Coordinates of C-alpha atoms in Angstrom, one line a residue:
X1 CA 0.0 0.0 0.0
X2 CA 1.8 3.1 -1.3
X3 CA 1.2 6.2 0.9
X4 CA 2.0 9.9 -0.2
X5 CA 5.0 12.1 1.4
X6 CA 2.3 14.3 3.9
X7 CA 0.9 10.7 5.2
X8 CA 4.1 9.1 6.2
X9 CA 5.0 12.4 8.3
X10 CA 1.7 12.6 9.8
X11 CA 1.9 8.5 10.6
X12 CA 5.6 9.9 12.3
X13 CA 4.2 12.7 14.2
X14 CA 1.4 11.1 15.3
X15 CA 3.7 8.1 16.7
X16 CA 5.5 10.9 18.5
X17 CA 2.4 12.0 20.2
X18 CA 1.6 8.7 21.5
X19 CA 5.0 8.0 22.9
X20 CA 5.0 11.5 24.4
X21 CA 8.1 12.9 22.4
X22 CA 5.7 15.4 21.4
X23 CA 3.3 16.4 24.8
X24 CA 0.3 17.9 25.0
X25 CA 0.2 21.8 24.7
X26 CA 3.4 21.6 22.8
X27 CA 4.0 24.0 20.1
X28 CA 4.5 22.3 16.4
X29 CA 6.5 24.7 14.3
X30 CA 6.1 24.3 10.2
X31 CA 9.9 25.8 9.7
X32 CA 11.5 23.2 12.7
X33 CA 9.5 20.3 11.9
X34 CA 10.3 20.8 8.1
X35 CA 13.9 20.9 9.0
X36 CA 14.0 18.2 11.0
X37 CA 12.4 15.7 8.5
X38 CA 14.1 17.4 5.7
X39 CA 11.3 18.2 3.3
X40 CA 9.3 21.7 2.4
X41 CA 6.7 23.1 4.9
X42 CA 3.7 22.3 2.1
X43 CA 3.6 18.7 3.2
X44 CA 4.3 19.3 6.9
X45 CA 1.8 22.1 6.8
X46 CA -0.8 18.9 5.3
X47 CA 0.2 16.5 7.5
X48 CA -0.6 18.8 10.4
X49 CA -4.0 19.6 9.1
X50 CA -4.7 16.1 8.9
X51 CA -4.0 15.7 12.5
X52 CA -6.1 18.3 13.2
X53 CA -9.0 17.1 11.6
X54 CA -8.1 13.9 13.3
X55 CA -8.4 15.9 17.0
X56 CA -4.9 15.1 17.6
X57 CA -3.2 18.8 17.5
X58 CA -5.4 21.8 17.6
X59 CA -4.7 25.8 16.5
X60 CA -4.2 28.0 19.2
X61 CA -4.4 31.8 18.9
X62 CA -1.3 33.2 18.7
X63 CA 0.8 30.1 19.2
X64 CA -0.4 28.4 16.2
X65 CA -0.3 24.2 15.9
X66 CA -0.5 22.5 19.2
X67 CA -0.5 19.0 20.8
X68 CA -3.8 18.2 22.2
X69 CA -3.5 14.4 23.4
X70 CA -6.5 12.7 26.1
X71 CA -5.2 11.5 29.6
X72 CA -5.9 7.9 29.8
X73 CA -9.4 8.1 31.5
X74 CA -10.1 10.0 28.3
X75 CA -8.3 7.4 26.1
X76 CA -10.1 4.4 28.0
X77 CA -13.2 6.5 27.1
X78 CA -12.4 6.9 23.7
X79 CA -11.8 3.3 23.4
X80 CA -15.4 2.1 24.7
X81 CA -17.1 4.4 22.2
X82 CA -15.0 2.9 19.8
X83 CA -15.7 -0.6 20.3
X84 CA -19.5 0.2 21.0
X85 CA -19.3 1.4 17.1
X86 CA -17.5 -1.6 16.3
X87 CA -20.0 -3.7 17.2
X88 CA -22.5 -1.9 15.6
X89 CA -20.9 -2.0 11.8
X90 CA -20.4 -5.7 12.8
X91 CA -23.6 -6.5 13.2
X92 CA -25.1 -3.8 10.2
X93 CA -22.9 -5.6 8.3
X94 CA -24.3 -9.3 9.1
X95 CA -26.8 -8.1 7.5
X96 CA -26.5 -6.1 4.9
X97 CA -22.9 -7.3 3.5
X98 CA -22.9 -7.4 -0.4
X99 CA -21.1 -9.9 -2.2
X100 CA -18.5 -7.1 -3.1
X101 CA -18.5 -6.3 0.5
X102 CA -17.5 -9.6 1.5
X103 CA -15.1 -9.5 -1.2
X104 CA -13.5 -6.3 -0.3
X105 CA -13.0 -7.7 3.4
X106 CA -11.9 -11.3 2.8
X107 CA -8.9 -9.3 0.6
X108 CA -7.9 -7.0 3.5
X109 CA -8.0 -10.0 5.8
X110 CA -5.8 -11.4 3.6
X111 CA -3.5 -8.4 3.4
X112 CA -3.6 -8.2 7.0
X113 CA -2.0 -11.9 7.2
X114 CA 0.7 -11.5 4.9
X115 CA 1.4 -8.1 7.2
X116 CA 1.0 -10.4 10.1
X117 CA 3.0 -12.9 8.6
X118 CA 5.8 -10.6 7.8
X119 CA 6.1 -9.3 11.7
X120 CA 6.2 -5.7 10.0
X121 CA 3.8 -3.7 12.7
X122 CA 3.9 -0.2 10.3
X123 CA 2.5 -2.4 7.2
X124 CA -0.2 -4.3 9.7
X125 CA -1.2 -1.1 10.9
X126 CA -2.1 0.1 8.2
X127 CA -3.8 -3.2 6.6
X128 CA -5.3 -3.4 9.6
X129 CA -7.0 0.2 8.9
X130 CA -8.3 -0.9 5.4
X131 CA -9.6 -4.1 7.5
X132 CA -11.8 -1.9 9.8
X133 CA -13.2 0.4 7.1
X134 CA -14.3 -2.5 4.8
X135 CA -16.6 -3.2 7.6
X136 CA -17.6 0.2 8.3
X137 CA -18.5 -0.1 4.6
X138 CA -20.3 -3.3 4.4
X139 CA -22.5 -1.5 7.5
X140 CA -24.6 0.0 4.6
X141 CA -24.9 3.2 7.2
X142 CA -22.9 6.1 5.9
X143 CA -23.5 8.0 9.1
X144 CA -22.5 5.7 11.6
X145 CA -19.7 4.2 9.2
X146 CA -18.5 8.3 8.9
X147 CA -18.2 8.5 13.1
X148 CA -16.7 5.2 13.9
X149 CA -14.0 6.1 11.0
X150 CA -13.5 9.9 12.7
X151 CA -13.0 7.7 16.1
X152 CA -10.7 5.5 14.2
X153 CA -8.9 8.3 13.1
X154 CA -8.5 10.1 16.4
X155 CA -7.4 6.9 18.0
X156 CA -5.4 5.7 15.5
X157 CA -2.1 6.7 17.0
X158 CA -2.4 4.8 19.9
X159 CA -3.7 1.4 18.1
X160 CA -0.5 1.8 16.4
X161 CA 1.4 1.8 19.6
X162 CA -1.0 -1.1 20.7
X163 CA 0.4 -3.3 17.9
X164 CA 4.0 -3.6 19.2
X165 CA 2.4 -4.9 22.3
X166 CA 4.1 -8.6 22.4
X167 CA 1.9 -11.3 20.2
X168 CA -0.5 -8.3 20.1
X169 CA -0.4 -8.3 16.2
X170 CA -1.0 -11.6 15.6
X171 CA -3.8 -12.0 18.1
X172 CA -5.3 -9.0 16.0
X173 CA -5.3 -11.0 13.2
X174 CA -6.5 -14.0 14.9
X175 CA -9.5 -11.8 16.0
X176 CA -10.4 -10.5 12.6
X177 CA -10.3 -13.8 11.1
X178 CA -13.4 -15.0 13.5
X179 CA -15.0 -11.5 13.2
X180 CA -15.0 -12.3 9.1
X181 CA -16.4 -15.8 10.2
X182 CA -19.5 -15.2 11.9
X183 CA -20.1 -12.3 9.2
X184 CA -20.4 -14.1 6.2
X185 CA -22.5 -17.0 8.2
X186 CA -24.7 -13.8 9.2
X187 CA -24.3 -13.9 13.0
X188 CA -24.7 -10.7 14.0
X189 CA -24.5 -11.1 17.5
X190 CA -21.5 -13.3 17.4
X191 CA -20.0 -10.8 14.9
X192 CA -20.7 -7.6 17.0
X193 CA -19.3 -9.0 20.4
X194 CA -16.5 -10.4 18.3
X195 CA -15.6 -6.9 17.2
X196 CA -16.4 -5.5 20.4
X197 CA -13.9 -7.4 22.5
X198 CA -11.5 -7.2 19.7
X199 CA -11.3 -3.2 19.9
X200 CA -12.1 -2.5 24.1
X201 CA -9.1 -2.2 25.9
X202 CA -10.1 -2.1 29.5
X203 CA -8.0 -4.4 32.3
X204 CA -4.6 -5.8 31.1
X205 CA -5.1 -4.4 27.5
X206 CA -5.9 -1.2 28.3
X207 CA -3.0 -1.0 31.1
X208 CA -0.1 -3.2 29.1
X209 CA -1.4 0.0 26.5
X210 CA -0.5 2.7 29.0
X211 CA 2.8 0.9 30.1
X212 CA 3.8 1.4 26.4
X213 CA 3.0 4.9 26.3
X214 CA 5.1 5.3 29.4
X215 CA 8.0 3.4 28.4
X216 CA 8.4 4.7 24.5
X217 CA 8.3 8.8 26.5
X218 CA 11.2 7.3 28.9
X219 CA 13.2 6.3 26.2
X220 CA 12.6 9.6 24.5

């Protein structure tokens, strides 16, 4: 999956923000962030307003671009909403999954194996993306398929982070391939706490999560 110049530095900033090399209220200059990664402020100045949209940096008066990253009650919160929306495209889609549908997600679960397979956690990530929006799709609900992708979005650098949790990434893929199995047998119950459980992160998930966080900002 090829991915343009202002997407691989918003997928690096992004990672910064999770690991807390970049902390929230800190100021993100176009001219020293350019510098830095060694290209022009037009794609550092797109990358940052596709964080923005995303709710991870916000534009302060006066200090222009800043970090604005949730605590962890607010990420643990994040994450329930997330997998309550999960569950609801899974079980949409039980329903109303077209045979292109099905296609379209049977090929991402394939792409996330190979990623899998591969032990490369950048390429899985984003497979794994494509994997999540296939269902959204298949959901046949364009509104709640639009806020369960802005969700995605706004979490998405710490499901990155999540990934390089030991065995994480393969369990993922584990858990997509029986989330693609009770879909195309049209279980949408099975489906919908399937993807429920496979997103939530409370207990050990959610705290194995924050240890990363902590440990990625101590190396720093």
């Amino acid at each position: 999956m090829k991915i343009n110049q202002s997407s691989r530095l918003k997928a690096q900033i992004e990672e910064e923000i999770a690991t807390g090399a970049l902390r929230p209220g800190e100021r993100l200059d176009e001219a020293s962030l350019a510098a830095r990664f060694g290209v022009s402020r037009t794609p550092i100045r797109e990358a940052l307003q596709q964080l923005s949209i995303a709710g991870l940096i916000e534009h302060r008066r006066h200090r222009g671009a800043v970090v604005s990253a949730p605590d962890p009650k607010q990420l643990l919160e994040m994450f329930e909403l997330m997998a309550e929306l999960e569950a609801i495209c899974a079980r949409l889609a039980s329903r109303r999954m077209l045979v292109s549908d099905e296609v379209q997600l049977k090929k991402t679960l394939e792409s996330c194996r190979l990623a899998a397979e591969s032990g490369d956690t950048d390429a899985y990530y984003y497979e794994n993306e494509r994997f999540h929006q296939a269902i959204y799709t298949a959901s046949g609900n364009t509104f709640v398929a639009e806020q369960a992708m802005a969700l995605h979005k706004r979490l998405a650098p710490f499901r990155r982070l999540q990934l390089r949790v030991r065995n994480r990434m393969q369990t993922s893929f584990s858990e997509h391939k029986s989330i693609v199995e009770a879909l195309t047998e049209g279980d949408g119950d099975l489906a919908a706490s399937r993807a429920y459980a496979h997103v939530a992160v409370q207990g050990e998930r959610f705290a194995d999560l924050i240890a990363s966080i902590n440990r990625a900002a101590a190396r720093q």
